[in-house]
Short mmCIF file of C-alpha atoms in Angstrom, two decimals:
data_model
loop_
_atom_site.label_atom_id
_atom_site.label_comp_id
_atom_site.label_asym_id
_atom_site.label_seq_id
_atom_site.Cartn_x
_atom_site.Cartn_y
_atom_site.Cartn_z
CA MET A 1191 -8.41 -27.26 -5.74
CA SER A 1192 -10.04 -24.14 -4.67
CA ALA A 1193 -13.41 -22.70 -6.00
CA PHE A 1194 -11.05 -19.54 -7.16
CA ALA A 1195 -8.57 -21.83 -8.96
CA ARG A 1196 -11.59 -23.47 -11.17
CA ARG A 1197 -12.60 -20.16 -12.18
CA VAL A 1198 -9.57 -19.10 -13.60
CA ALA A 1199 -9.50 -22.58 -15.06
CA ALA A 1200 -12.94 -21.86 -16.64
CA LEU A 1201 -11.55 -18.57 -17.58
CA THR A 1202 -8.18 -19.00 -19.18
CA GLY A 1203 -9.03 -22.62 -20.62
CA LEU A 1204 -6.41 -24.02 -18.80
CA ALA A 1205 -6.04 -27.03 -16.34
CA GLU A 1206 -6.17 -26.82 -12.73
CA GLU A 1207 -2.89 -28.69 -12.70
CA ARG A 1208 -1.32 -26.30 -14.23
CA MET A 1209 -1.90 -23.69 -11.10
CA GLU A 1210 -0.34 -23.55 -7.77
CA HIS A 1211 -0.79 -21.71 -4.73
CA LEU A 1212 2.05 -18.57 -4.43
CA ALA A 1213 2.76 -17.63 -0.82
CA GLY A 1214 1.42 -14.39 0.52
CA GLY A 1215 -1.96 -13.35 -0.54
CA ASP A 1216 -3.21 -12.43 3.06
CA LEU A 1217 -6.06 -10.65 1.71
CA SER A 1218 -6.53 -12.31 -1.45
CA GLU A 1219 -6.03 -15.86 -2.90
CA VAL A 1220 -3.04 -15.81 -5.16
CA LEU A 1221 -1.72 -18.52 -7.94
CA LEU A 1222 0.93 -19.24 -10.24
CA VAL A 1223 -0.19 -20.16 -13.63
CA ARG A 1224 1.65 -21.78 -16.03
CA ARG A 1225 0.94 -21.05 -19.50
CA PRO A 1226 1.09 -23.97 -22.72
CA ASP A 1227 3.90 -21.67 -24.06
CA GLY A 1228 6.22 -21.68 -21.05
CA ARG A 1229 5.13 -18.12 -20.06
CA LEU A 1230 4.02 -17.95 -16.18
CA SER A 1231 1.04 -15.63 -15.20
CA VAL A 1232 0.05 -14.68 -11.67
CA ALA A 1233 -3.92 -14.89 -11.36
CA LYS A 1234 -5.66 -12.84 -8.06
CA GLY A 1235 -8.63 -12.97 -6.85
CA GLY A 1236 -10.87 -10.31 -5.14
CA PRO A 1237 -14.01 -7.88 -5.88
CA ALA A 1238 -11.70 -5.13 -7.10
CA ALA A 1239 -9.89 -6.43 -10.06
CA ALA A 1240 -10.55 -3.25 -12.34
CA SER A 1241 -9.51 -1.05 -9.96
CA GLU A 1242 -6.23 -2.79 -8.86
CA ALA A 1243 -5.62 -2.80 -12.79
CA ALA A 1244 -6.15 0.56 -12.88
CA MET A 1245 -3.65 1.18 -10.35
CA LEU A 1246 -0.96 -1.07 -11.50
CA ARG A 1247 -1.22 0.65 -15.38
CA GLY A 1248 -1.25 4.19 -13.25
CA LEU A 1249 2.28 3.03 -11.57
CA ALA A 1250 3.24 2.23 -14.97
CA ALA A 1251 2.11 5.70 -16.52
CA ALA A 1252 4.48 7.21 -13.67
CA GLY A 1253 7.26 5.44 -14.79
CA VAL A 1254 7.19 2.75 -12.04
CA PRO A 1255 7.87 -1.01 -12.71
CA SER A 1256 4.81 -2.98 -12.26
CA PRO A 1257 3.39 -6.12 -13.60
CA ALA A 1258 1.79 -6.07 -16.81
CA VAL A 1259 -2.11 -6.28 -16.74
CA GLU A 1260 -2.95 -9.14 -18.61
CA GLY A 1261 -6.54 -9.08 -18.45
CA GLU A 1262 -9.13 -9.07 -15.70
CA LEU A 1263 -12.75 -10.61 -15.47
CA GLY A 1264 -14.99 -11.63 -12.97
CA GLY A 1265 -13.21 -10.91 -10.12
CA VAL A 1266 -10.03 -12.59 -11.56
CA LEU A 1267 -7.06 -10.43 -12.20
CA MET A 1268 -3.89 -12.00 -14.86
CA LEU A 1269 -0.81 -10.31 -14.37
CA GLU A 1270 2.80 -10.89 -15.87
CA HIS A 1271 4.63 -13.10 -13.30
CA VAL A 1272 7.67 -10.85 -12.32
CA GLU A 1273 10.83 -13.19 -11.34
CA ASN A 1274 13.03 -11.64 -8.44
CA ASP A 1275 15.77 -12.67 -6.06
CA ARG A 1276 14.21 -10.75 -2.56
CA VAL A 1277 18.07 -9.61 -2.34
CA PHE A 1278 17.69 -6.20 -1.23
CA SER A 1279 21.12 -4.66 -1.59
CA PRO A 1280 22.02 -0.88 -1.01
CA ALA A 1281 21.62 -0.66 -4.89
CA ALA A 1282 18.21 -2.48 -5.08
CA TRP A 1283 17.28 0.22 -2.40
CA ARG A 1284 18.60 3.20 -4.42
CA SER A 1285 16.48 2.15 -7.43
CA ILE A 1286 13.55 1.81 -4.86
CA GLY A 1287 14.12 5.23 -3.99
CA SER A 1288 14.28 6.95 -7.40
CA ALA A 1289 11.73 5.13 -8.57
CA LEU A 1290 9.30 5.96 -5.26
CA ARG A 1291 10.20 9.81 -6.25
CA ARG A 1292 9.02 9.60 -9.77
CA LEU A 1293 5.72 8.34 -8.31
CA HIS A 1294 5.45 10.45 -5.58
CA ASP A 1295 6.26 13.37 -8.27
CA LYS A 1296 2.79 12.21 -10.30
CA GLN A 1297 0.79 14.75 -9.02
CA GLY A 1298 -3.34 15.03 -8.59
CA GLU A 1299 -5.43 18.08 -7.82
CA SER A 1300 -6.81 16.92 -4.73
CA TYR A 1301 -6.73 13.85 -2.23
CA GLY A 1302 -8.35 10.90 -2.85
CA TRP A 1303 -9.17 8.57 -5.62
CA PRO A 1304 -11.96 8.46 -7.89
CA VAL A 1305 -13.32 5.08 -6.80
CA ASP A 1306 -13.68 3.42 -2.93
CA TYR A 1307 -12.13 0.31 -2.37
CA ALA A 1308 -10.71 -2.14 0.59
CA LEU A 1309 -7.56 -3.57 2.62
CA GLY A 1310 -9.44 -7.02 3.23
CA THR A 1311 -12.49 -6.18 5.64
CA VAL A 1312 -11.19 -2.38 6.06
CA ALA A 1313 -12.81 -0.04 3.89
CA LEU A 1314 -11.54 2.95 2.20
CA ASP A 1315 -13.22 6.10 1.89
CA ASN A 1316 -11.43 7.83 -1.53
CA ARG A 1317 -13.50 10.47 -1.73
CA GLN A 1318 -11.52 13.47 -3.42
CA ARG A 1319 -11.46 16.35 -1.14
CA SER A 1320 -8.73 19.58 -1.16
CA GLU A 1321 -8.22 19.62 3.03
CA TRP A 1322 -5.60 16.92 3.88
CA PRO A 1323 -5.81 16.94 7.39
CA ALA A 1324 -9.39 16.30 7.20
CA PHE A 1325 -8.78 13.56 5.06
CA TRP A 1326 -6.57 11.96 6.91
CA LEU A 1327 -8.49 12.02 10.14
CA GLU A 1328 -12.10 11.43 8.82
CA GLN A 1329 -11.33 9.36 5.56
CA ARG A 1330 -8.52 6.91 7.06
CA LEU A 1331 -8.16 7.22 10.87
CA VAL A 1332 -11.31 7.27 12.15
CA PRO A 1333 -13.31 4.74 9.89
CA THR A 1334 -10.48 2.36 10.26
CA ALA A 1335 -11.08 2.67 14.11
CA SER A 1336 -14.96 2.61 13.93
CA VAL A 1337 -15.14 -1.20 14.70
CA LEU A 1338 -12.42 -1.27 17.50
CA ASP A 1339 -13.18 -1.41 21.20
CA ARG A 1340 -14.58 2.02 22.63
CA PRO A 1341 -11.07 3.46 24.16
CA TRP A 1342 -9.44 2.76 21.04
CA ARG A 1343 -12.49 4.57 19.39
CA GLU A 1344 -12.70 7.79 21.70
CA ARG A 1345 -8.77 7.71 21.40
CA ILE A 1346 -8.58 8.03 17.50
CA ALA A 1347 -11.67 10.55 17.49
CA ALA A 1348 -9.70 13.13 20.21
CA LEU A 1349 -7.02 13.27 17.92
CA GLY A 1350 -8.23 15.83 15.87
CA SER A 1351 -6.63 18.91 17.17
CA VAL A 1352 -3.08 17.19 16.71
CA ILE A 1353 -3.73 15.77 13.33
CA ALA A 1354 -5.22 19.52 12.32
CA ASP A 1355 -1.59 21.40 14.14
CA LEU A 1356 0.55 18.55 12.79
CA LEU A 1357 0.19 17.78 9.05
CA PRO A 1358 0.44 20.61 6.64
CA ALA A 1359 -2.92 21.80 5.45
CA ALA A 1360 -2.14 21.56 1.56
CA PRO A 1361 0.86 19.24 0.70
CA ALA A 1362 1.33 18.50 -3.00
CA PRO A 1363 -1.23 15.74 -3.74
CA ALA A 1364 1.41 13.06 -4.34
CA LEU A 1365 0.42 9.85 -6.15
CA LEU A 1366 0.92 6.94 -3.58
CA HIS A 1367 1.29 3.00 -3.74
CA GLY A 1368 -0.85 3.31 -0.53
CA ASP A 1369 0.31 -0.51 0.89
CA LEU A 1370 4.45 -0.12 0.48
CA TRP A 1371 6.01 -2.65 2.33
CA SER A 1372 8.85 -4.94 1.34
CA GLY A 1373 6.43 -7.77 0.76
CA ASN A 1374 5.11 -5.68 -1.80
CA ILE A 1375 8.56 -4.62 -3.42
CA LEU A 1376 10.48 -6.98 -6.14
CA VAL A 1377 13.87 -6.68 -6.83
CA ARG A 1378 16.43 -8.36 -8.82
CA GLY A 1379 20.30 -8.10 -9.59
CA GLY A 1380 19.90 -5.12 -7.78
CA ARG A 1381 17.19 -3.19 -8.67
CA LEU A 1382 13.35 -2.62 -8.46
CA VAL A 1383 11.22 -4.90 -10.78
CA ALA A 1384 7.88 -4.34 -9.55
CA LEU A 1385 5.60 -2.83 -7.00
CA LEU A 1386 2.74 -5.16 -5.99
CA ASP A 1387 -0.54 -4.78 -4.51
CA PRO A 1388 -1.18 -1.20 -4.76
CA ALA A 1389 -4.02 0.35 -2.80
CA CYS A 1390 -3.65 3.97 -4.72
CA TYR A 1391 -4.95 7.74 -3.95
CA HIS A 1392 -3.16 11.01 -4.06
CA GLY A 1393 -1.69 12.23 -0.50
CA HIS A 1394 0.97 13.30 1.58
CA ALA A 1395 4.16 11.61 -0.25
CA GLU A 1396 5.05 10.91 3.41
CA VAL A 1397 2.88 8.26 4.12
CA ASP A 1398 4.01 5.52 1.86
CA LEU A 1399 7.77 6.67 3.35
CA ALA A 1400 6.06 6.10 7.00
CA MET A 1401 4.39 3.17 6.20
CA LEU A 1402 7.89 1.37 4.55
CA THR A 1403 9.66 2.55 7.79
CA LEU A 1404 6.98 0.93 10.29
CA PHE A 1405 7.82 -2.57 8.81
CA ASP A 1406 11.26 -2.41 7.09
CA THR A 1407 14.58 -0.34 7.31
CA PRO A 1408 15.73 1.21 3.92
CA ASP A 1409 18.97 1.44 3.43
CA ALA A 1410 20.91 4.94 3.41
CA ALA A 1411 20.89 4.18 -0.43
CA PHE A 1412 17.42 4.74 -0.87
CA TRP A 1413 16.94 7.84 1.25
CA GLU A 1414 19.88 9.50 -0.80
CA ALA A 1415 18.10 8.48 -4.06
CA TYR A 1416 14.63 9.75 -2.48
CA GLY A 1417 15.74 12.96 -1.86
CA PRO A 1418 15.22 15.77 0.82
CA LEU A 1419 12.27 15.32 2.96
CA GLU A 1420 10.40 18.27 4.30
CA PRO A 1421 10.93 19.65 7.68
CA GLY A 1422 9.16 18.30 10.59
CA TRP A 1423 8.89 14.74 8.92
CA ARG A 1424 9.65 13.04 11.99
CA ALA A 1425 7.29 14.55 14.04
CA ARG A 1426 4.81 13.78 11.41
CA ARG A 1427 5.66 9.63 11.10
CA PRO A 1428 3.70 8.58 13.68
CA ALA A 1429 0.45 10.28 12.36
CA TYR A 1430 1.08 8.23 9.19
CA GLN A 1431 2.10 5.10 10.74
CA LEU A 1432 -1.13 5.20 13.08
CA PHE A 1433 -3.08 4.18 9.70
CA PRO A 1434 -1.12 0.87 8.56
CA ALA A 1435 -1.05 0.02 12.15
CA LEU A 1436 -4.90 0.30 12.98
CA VAL A 1437 -5.43 -1.84 9.87
CA HIS A 1438 -3.36 -4.41 10.73
CA LEU A 1439 -4.96 -4.78 14.56
CA ARG A 1440 -8.35 -4.97 12.48
CA LEU A 1441 -7.04 -7.71 10.18
CA PHE A 1442 -4.69 -9.92 12.15
CA GLY A 1443 -5.57 -9.17 15.48
CA ALA A 1444 -4.20 -8.08 19.20
CA GLY A 1445 -0.61 -8.75 18.12
CA TYR A 1446 -0.48 -5.57 16.87
CA ALA A 1447 -2.25 -3.36 19.67
CA GLY A 1448 1.18 -2.64 21.03
CA MET A 1449 2.17 -0.67 18.06
CA VAL A 1450 -1.02 1.21 18.16
CA GLU A 1451 -0.38 2.17 21.64
CA ARG A 1452 3.16 3.16 20.90
CA LEU A 1453 2.21 5.40 18.15
CA LEU A 1454 -0.53 6.91 20.00
CA ALA A 1455 1.84 7.43 23.05
CA ALA A 1456 4.23 9.51 20.34
CA LEU A 1457 1.28 11.29 19.35
CA ASP A 1458 -0.18 12.17 22.93
CA GLY A 1459 3.22 14.00 23.48
CA ALA A 1460 3.00 15.82 20.29
CA ASP A 1461 -0.36 17.26 21.81
#
């Protein structure tokens, strides 16, 4: 077993034979832990266990299903295991839409989050501020592109006027999941049972919707349950999808270059 499994065994007092690796976990090691009383838990590794625990509690406080936090210590986050069937039926999408609306209705006073964290090796600057377009450009797009080749960096840096003109100056600071795609959504029996792996902060609600539609195709029932979108959302979507595309380009390589190029071309057209 891995060093992480040995650490979990030491913290829980359970034998390593009671643990198995779970599929997924692109950015952290994830284990299924079988407890002596028959309960199942999930152990996640990483330096931000306390931050993720706080985010999961924030989701729950907003009325959104999320795994119960069983504890965090020494870079190990222990979570409730949530059974799911991966069947994204119209009823499941409707449940997701309603929950996401509840999440976004939970608003903060400014954009950002009390602590910084990272998506893998992509550090996120969460300094709280009141200017949304500046937050998006200077604390999401430009830093994420900062280690890419020079042509990418220059094109992202040149988006300043486009972002300033395209994005609303002061949208409601909605509580965001921050890493919303179907891999982080658990459904069972036609309803949402948990949102996983949050990267929460306060920002424009369209950020979550843009990422969800970058990698998935929500059913019409989702949009009906979520409710009306703000005018101009279609034009803004490429600006919001560009951030997760850049993250994927950095973390997973050139296979995402075409996605980034397509989104930049859309923003060039918006200039």
